[in-house]
Coordinates of C-alpha atoms and ligand atoms in Angstrom, one line a residue:
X146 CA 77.3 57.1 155.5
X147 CA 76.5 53.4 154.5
X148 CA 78.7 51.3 152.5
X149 CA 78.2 52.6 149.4
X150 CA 78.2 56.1 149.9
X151 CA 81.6 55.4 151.7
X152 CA 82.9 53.4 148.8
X153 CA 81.9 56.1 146.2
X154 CA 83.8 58.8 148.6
X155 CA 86.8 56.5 148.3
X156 CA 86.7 55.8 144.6
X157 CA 86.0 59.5 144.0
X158 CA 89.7 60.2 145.4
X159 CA 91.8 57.2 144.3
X160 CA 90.3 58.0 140.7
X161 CA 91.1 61.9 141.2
X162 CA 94.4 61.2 142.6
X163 CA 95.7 58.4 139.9
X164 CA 98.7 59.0 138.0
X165 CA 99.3 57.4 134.7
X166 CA 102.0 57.9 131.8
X167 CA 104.7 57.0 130.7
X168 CA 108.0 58.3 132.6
X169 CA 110.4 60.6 130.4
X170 CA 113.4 59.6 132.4
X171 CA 113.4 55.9 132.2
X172 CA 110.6 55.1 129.5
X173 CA 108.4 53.2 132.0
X174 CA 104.8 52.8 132.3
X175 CA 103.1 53.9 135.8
X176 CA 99.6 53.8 137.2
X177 CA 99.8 55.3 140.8
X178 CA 97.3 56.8 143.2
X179 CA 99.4 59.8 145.0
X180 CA 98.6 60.3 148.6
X181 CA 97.0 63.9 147.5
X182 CA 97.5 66.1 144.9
X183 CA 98.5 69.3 146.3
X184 CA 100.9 68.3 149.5
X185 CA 102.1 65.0 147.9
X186 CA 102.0 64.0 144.4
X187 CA 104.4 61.8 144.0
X188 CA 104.4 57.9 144.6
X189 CA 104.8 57.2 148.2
X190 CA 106.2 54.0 149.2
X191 CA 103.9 52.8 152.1
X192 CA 101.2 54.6 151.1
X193 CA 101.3 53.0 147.7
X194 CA 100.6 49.5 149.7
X195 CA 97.4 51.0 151.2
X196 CA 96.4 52.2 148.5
X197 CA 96.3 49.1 146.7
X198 CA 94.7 47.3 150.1
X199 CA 91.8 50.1 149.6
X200 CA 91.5 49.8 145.8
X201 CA 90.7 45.9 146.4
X202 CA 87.7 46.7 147.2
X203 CA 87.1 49.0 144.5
X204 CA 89.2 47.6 141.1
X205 CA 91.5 45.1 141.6
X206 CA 93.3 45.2 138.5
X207 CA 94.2 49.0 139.7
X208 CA 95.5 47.3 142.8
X209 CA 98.0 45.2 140.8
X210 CA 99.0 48.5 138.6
X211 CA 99.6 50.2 141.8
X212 CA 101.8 47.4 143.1
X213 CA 103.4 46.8 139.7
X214 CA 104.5 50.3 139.6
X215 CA 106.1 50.4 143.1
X216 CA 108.2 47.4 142.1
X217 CA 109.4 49.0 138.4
X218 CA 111.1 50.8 140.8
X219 CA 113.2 49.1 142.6
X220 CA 117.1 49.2 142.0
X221 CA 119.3 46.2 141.3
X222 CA 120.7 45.8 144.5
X223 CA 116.7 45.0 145.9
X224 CA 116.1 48.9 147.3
X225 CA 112.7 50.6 146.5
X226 CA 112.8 54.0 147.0
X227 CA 110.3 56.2 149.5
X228 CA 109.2 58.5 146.7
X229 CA 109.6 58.0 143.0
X230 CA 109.1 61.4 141.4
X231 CA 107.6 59.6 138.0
X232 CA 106.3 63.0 137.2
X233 CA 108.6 65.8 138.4
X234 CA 107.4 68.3 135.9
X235 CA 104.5 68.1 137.4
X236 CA 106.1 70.1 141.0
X237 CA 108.9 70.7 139.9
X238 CA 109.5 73.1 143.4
X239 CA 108.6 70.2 145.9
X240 CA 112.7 69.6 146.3
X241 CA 113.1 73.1 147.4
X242 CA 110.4 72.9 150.0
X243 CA 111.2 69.5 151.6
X244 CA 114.8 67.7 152.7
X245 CA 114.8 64.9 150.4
X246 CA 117.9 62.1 150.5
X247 CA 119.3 61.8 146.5
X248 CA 121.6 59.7 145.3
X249 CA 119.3 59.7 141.7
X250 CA 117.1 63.0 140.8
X251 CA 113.9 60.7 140.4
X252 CA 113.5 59.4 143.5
X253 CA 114.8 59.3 147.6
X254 CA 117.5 57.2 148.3
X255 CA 115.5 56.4 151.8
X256 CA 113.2 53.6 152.7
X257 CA 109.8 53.4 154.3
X258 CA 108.2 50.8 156.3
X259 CA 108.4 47.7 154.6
X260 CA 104.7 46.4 154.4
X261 CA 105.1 45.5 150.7
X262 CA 105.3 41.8 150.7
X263 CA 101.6 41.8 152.8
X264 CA 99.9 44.5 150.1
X265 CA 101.0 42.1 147.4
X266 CA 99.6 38.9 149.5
X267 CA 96.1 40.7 150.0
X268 CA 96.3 41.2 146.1
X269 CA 97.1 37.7 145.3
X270 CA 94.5 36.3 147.6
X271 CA 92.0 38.5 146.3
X272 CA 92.7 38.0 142.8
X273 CA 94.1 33.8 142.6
X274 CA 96.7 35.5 139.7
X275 CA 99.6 33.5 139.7
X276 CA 101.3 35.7 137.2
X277 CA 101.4 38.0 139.8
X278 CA 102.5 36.5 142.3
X279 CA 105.3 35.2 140.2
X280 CA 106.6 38.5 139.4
X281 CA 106.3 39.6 142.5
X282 CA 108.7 37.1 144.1
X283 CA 111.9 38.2 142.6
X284 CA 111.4 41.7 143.5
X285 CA 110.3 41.3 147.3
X286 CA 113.0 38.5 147.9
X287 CA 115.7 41.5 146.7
X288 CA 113.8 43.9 148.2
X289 CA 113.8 42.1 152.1
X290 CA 116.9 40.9 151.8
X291 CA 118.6 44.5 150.8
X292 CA 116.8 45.8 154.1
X293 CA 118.6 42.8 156.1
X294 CA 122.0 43.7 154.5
X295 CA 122.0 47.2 154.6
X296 CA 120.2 48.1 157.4
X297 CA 120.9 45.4 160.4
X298 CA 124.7 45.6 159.8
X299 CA 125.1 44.1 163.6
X300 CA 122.4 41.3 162.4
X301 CA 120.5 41.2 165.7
X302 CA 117.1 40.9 164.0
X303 CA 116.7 45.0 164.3
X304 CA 117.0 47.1 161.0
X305 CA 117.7 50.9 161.3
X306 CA 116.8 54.2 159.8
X307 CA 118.7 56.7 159.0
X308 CA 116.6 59.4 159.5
X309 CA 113.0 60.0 160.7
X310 CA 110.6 60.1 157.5
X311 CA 112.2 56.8 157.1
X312 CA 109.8 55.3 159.8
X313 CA 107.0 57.4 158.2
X314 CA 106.1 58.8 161.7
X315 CA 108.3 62.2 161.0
X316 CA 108.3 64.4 163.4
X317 CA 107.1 61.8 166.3
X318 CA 108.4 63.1 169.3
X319 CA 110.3 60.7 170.0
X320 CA 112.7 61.6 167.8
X321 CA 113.2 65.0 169.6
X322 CA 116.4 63.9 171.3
X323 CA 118.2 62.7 168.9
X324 CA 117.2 65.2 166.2
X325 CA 118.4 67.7 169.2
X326 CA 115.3 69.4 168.4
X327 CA 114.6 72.9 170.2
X328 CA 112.5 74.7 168.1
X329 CA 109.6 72.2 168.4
X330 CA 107.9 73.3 165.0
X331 CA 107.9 71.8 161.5
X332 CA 110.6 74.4 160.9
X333 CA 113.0 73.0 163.3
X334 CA 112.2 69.8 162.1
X335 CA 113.3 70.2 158.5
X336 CA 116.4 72.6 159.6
X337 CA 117.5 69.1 162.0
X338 CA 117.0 67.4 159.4
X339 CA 119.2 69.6 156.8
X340 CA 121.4 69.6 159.1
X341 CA 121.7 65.2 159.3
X342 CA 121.4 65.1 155.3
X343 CA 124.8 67.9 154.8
X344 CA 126.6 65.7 157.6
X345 CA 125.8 62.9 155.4
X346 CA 126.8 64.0 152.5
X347 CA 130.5 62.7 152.2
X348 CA 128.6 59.6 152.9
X349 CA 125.6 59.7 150.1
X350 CA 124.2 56.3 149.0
X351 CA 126.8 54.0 151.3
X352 CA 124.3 52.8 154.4
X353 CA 126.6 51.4 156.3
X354 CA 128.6 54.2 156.4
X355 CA 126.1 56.4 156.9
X356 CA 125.1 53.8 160.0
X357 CA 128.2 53.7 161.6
X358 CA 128.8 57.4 161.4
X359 CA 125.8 57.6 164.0
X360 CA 124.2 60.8 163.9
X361 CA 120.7 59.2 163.5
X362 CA 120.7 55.4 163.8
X363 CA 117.4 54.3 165.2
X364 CA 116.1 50.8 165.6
X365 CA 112.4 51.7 165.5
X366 CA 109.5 49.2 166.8
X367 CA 107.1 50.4 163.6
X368 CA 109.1 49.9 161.2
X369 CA 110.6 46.3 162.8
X370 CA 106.8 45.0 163.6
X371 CA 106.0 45.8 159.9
X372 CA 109.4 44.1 158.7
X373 CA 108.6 41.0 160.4
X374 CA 104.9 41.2 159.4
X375 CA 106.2 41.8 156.0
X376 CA 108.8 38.9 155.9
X377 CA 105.9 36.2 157.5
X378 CA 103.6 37.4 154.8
X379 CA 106.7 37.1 152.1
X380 CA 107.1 33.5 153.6
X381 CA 103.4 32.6 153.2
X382 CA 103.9 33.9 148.9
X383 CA 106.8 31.9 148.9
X384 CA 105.3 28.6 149.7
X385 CA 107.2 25.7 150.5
X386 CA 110.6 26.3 149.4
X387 CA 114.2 27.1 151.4
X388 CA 113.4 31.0 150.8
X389 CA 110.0 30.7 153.0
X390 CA 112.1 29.3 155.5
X391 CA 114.5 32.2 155.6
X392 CA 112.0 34.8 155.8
X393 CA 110.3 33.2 158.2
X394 CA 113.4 32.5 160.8
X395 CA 114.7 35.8 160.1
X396 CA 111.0 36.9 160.9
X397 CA 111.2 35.0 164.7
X398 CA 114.5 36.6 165.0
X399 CA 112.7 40.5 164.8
X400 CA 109.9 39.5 167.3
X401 CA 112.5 37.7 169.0
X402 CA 115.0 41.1 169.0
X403 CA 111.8 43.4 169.7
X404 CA 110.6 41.5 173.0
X405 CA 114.5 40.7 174.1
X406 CA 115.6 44.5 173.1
X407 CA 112.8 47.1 173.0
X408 CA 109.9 45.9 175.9
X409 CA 110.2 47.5 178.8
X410 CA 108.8 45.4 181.8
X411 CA 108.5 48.4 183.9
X412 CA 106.5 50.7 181.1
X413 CA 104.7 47.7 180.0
X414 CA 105.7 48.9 176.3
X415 CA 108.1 48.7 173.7
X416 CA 110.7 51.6 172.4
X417 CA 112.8 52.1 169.9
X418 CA 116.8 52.1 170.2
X419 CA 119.1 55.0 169.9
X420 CA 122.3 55.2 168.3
X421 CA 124.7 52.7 168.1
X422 CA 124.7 52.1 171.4
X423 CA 121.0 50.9 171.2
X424 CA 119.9 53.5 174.0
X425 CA 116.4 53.1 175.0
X426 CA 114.0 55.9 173.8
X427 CA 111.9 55.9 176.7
X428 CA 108.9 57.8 174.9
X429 CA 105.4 56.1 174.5
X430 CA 103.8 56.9 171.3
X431 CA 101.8 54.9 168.6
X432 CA 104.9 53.3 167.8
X433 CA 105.4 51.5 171.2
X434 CA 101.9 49.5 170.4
X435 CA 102.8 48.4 166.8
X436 CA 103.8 45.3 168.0
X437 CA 100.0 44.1 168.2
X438 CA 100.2 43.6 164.6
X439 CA 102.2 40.1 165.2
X440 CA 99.7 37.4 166.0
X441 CA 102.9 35.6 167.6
X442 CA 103.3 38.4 170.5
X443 CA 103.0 36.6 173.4
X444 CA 99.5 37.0 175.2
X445 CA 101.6 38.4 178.6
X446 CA 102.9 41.6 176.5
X447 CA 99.3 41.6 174.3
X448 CA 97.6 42.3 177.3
X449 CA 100.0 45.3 178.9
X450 CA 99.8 47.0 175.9
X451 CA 95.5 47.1 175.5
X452 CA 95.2 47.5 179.1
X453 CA 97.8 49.3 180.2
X454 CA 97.8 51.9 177.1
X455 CA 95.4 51.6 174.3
X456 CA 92.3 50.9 176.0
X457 CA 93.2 53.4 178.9
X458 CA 91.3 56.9 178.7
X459 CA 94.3 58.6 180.1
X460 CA 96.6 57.5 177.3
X461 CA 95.7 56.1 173.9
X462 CA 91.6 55.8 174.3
X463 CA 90.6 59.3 173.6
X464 CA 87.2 60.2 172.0
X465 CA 88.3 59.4 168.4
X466 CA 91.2 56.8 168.9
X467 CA 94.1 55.7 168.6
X468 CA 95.9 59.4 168.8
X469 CA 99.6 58.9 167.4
X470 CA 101.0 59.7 171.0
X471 CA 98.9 59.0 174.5
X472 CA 97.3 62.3 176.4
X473 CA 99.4 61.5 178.7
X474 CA 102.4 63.0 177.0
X475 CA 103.6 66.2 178.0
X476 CA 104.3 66.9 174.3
X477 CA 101.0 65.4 173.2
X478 CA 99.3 68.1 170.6
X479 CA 96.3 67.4 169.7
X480 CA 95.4 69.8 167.2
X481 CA 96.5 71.0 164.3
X482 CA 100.1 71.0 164.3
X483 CA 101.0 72.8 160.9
X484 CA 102.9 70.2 159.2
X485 CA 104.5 69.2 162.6
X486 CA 102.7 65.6 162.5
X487 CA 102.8 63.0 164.3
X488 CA 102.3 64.1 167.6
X489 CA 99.0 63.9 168.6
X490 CA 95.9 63.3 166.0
X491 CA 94.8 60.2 165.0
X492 CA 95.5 58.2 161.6
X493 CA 93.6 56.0 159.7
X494 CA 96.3 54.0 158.4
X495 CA 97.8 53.1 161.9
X496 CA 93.5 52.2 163.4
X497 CA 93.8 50.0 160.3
X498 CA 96.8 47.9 161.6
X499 CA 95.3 48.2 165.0
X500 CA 92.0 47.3 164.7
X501 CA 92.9 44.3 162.8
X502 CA 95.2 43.5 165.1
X503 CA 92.9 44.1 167.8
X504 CA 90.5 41.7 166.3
X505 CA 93.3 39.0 165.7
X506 CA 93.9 39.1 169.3
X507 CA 90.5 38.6 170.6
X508 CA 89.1 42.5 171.2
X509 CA 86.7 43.2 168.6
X510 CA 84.9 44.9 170.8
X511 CA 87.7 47.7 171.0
X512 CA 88.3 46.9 167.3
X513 CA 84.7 47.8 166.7
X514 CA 84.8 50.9 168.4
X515 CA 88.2 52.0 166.1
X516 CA 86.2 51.3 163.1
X517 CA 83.2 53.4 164.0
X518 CA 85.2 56.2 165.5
X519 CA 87.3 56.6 162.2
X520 CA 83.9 55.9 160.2
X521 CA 82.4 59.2 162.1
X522 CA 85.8 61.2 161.5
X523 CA 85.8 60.4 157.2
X524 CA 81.7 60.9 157.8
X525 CA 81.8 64.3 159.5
X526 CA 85.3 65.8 157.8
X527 CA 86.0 63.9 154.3
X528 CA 89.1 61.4 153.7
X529 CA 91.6 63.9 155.5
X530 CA 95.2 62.9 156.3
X531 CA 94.7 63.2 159.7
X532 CA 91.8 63.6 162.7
X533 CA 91.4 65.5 166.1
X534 CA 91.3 62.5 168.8
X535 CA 89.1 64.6 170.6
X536 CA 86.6 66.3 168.2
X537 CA 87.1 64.1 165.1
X538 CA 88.0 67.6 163.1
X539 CA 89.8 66.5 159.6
X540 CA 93.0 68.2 159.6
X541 CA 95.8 68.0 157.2
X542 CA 95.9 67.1 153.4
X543 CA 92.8 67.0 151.7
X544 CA 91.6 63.8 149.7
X545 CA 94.1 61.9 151.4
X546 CA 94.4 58.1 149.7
X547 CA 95.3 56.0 152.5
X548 CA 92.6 57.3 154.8
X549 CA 90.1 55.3 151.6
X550 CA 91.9 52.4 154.2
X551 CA 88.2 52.8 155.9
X552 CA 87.0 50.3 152.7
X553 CA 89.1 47.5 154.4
X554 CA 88.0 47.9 157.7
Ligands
GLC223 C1 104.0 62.2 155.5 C2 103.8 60.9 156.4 C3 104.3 59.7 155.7 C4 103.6 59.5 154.4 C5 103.7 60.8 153.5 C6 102.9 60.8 152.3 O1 105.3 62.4 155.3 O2 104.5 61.1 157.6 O3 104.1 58.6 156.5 O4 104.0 58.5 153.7 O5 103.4 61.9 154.3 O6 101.5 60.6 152.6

């Protein structure tokens, strides 16, 4: 598939899968792409930014729509939601089939990772708008600084999630332990997670609470890499001014927390902290390399995690790379895992982050290889939401947006 039959593959979906009206429940405009129109049709946080990073390349002023929308969202106190259920009408059964965190029927009262502030710098660079940009500020400023207050409540750099979709990585295994998962299914997953959202109940729409009760308190490396990626990019919007300076020291004091905190000498990776208590999750999976994405990682810890992990055939360099946890893993499931994701095939939107990253550090070579592997997977199987890191077999949604991530790769 050359460029162009790639790019009409990818407009094809984004155009299929947009959204646009104007919201009964609070009179707003939107103009969304939803990740796919039978398993998710609602606005997705993250996967709102990569849709906008992919529709760059395609119409930019849809990029700013998509962006524009996400941030109608956002509450006063700075939050923006997960999922915003614009249209509810539209699947009006989805709440019955999946464990969604309320405190407002039109939309989740959860977070996803925060790579906002860096969609909205590729859309300003792209597009010089200052009026963006401008409007922009306000929202991300709130936005970052809600995460900082309710979500690092011991302020050691670190911000938490209170349950696993938070980190967008569901049903990664290493969340197994502290879900106190048995079943290993999708099943158990969404009974564990029933079981976290009725404890939490009493509790609904306080985070700190909710934190300190600490029945799922997880200081997870891909959701901190992002934060600080997000905050350095928020810093570079903001310009000169006392704000960039906040965002960018409380962007050193993430990477800072993440080396001093979650690498593990011994491993030669990061992991995520447990609990209150900050337990090390000893569990290698995708997760564990997301630090790559910050070009400040120090070159000692850069090169562990490619040549220890990524680039090593018995963990992360599989046939179709970068499979969301190593071979190596006893829980490692390659195939199709009905629903129970996360735990084995590759993603497109996590080779995006990589294979830049890769790049940034100096291994195009391996970056290259990302890019053509993930090319072969969309050539052979379609924009799926997922890939077999052994046989490049599309598996999951169908006409998935962010995999159209391909465009900016
Ligand atoms: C799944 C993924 C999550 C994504 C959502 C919509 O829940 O784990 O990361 O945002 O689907 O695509």
């Amino acid at each position: 598939m050359d460029r162009k039959a790639l790019e009409e593959g990818a407009r094809q979906i984004l155009l299929t899968n947009l959204r646009q009206g104007v919201a009964d429940w609070n009179g707003q405009e939107y103009s969304f792409v939803c990740p796919s129109l039978t398993g998710y049709p609602f606005q997705w946080f993250w996967d709102s930014c990569f849709h906008a990073i992919a529709l760059l390349h395609l119409n930019p002023d849809q990029a700013k729509a998509e962006l524009r929308t996400l941030m109608s969202a956002a509450l006063p106190n700075g939050f923006i939601p997960h999922i915003i259920f614009w249209e509810m009408e539209k699947q009006p059964d989805f709440l019955s089939r999946n464990i969604v965190g309320q405190t407002d029927p039109h939309y989740s009262s959860t977070m996803q990772p925060p790579i906002i502030a860096y969609a909205v710098e590729r859309v300003y660079l792209a597009t010089g708008d200052e009026e963006f940009r401008k409007a922009a500020l306000p929202v991300l400023i709130n936005y970052y600084r809600w995460l900082r207050e309710a979500r690092d409540p011991d302020n050691d750099g670190l911000i938490a999630v209170i349950q696993p979709e938070e980190a967008g990585t569901d049903c990664s295994p290493k969340y197994d332990e502290a879900l106190g998962l048995t079943d290993l299914s999708n099943q158990g997953f969404i009974a564990a997670l029933k079981k976290i959202y009725e404890a939490y109940e009493p509790l609904r729409g306080d985070d700190h609470k909710i934190l300190a009760a600490d029945l799922f308190h997880f200081e997870d490396v891909l959701v901190n890499s992002i934060y600080a990626f997000g905050m350095r990019s928020l810093a570079r919007l903001l310009g000169d001014s006392p704000e960039a300076a906040e965002f960018n020291h409380e962007a050193d004091h993430t990477r800072d927390a993440l080396l001093e905190k979650c690498w593990d000498e011994e491993a030669g990776a990061f992991f995520d902290l447990s609990g209150v208590a900050e337990k090390p999750v000893k569990v290698v999976t995708i997760s564990s390399l997301m630090p790559l994405i910050l070009s400040d990682l120090p070159r000692d810890k850069v090169e562990r995690l490619v040549g220890d992990w990524l680039s090593s055939p018995d963990h992360f360099w599989t046939p179709y790379p970068i499979p969301s946890v190593p071979a190596s893993d006893p829980k490692f499931m390659p195939g199709n895992p009905r629903g129970f994701i996360w735990r084995g095939p590759s993603w497109i939107n996590t080779n995006w982050f990589l294979s830049h990253a890769l790049r940034d550090h100096g291994y195009s070579e391996l970056a290259d290889v990302i890019v053509a592997k993930s090319h072969e997977c969309i050539e052979k199987y379609g924009f799926r939401e997922y890939y077999h890191p052994y046989t490049a077999e599309g598996l999951g949604a169908r006409d998935f947006g962010w995999s159209t991530l391909i465009l900016d790769m």
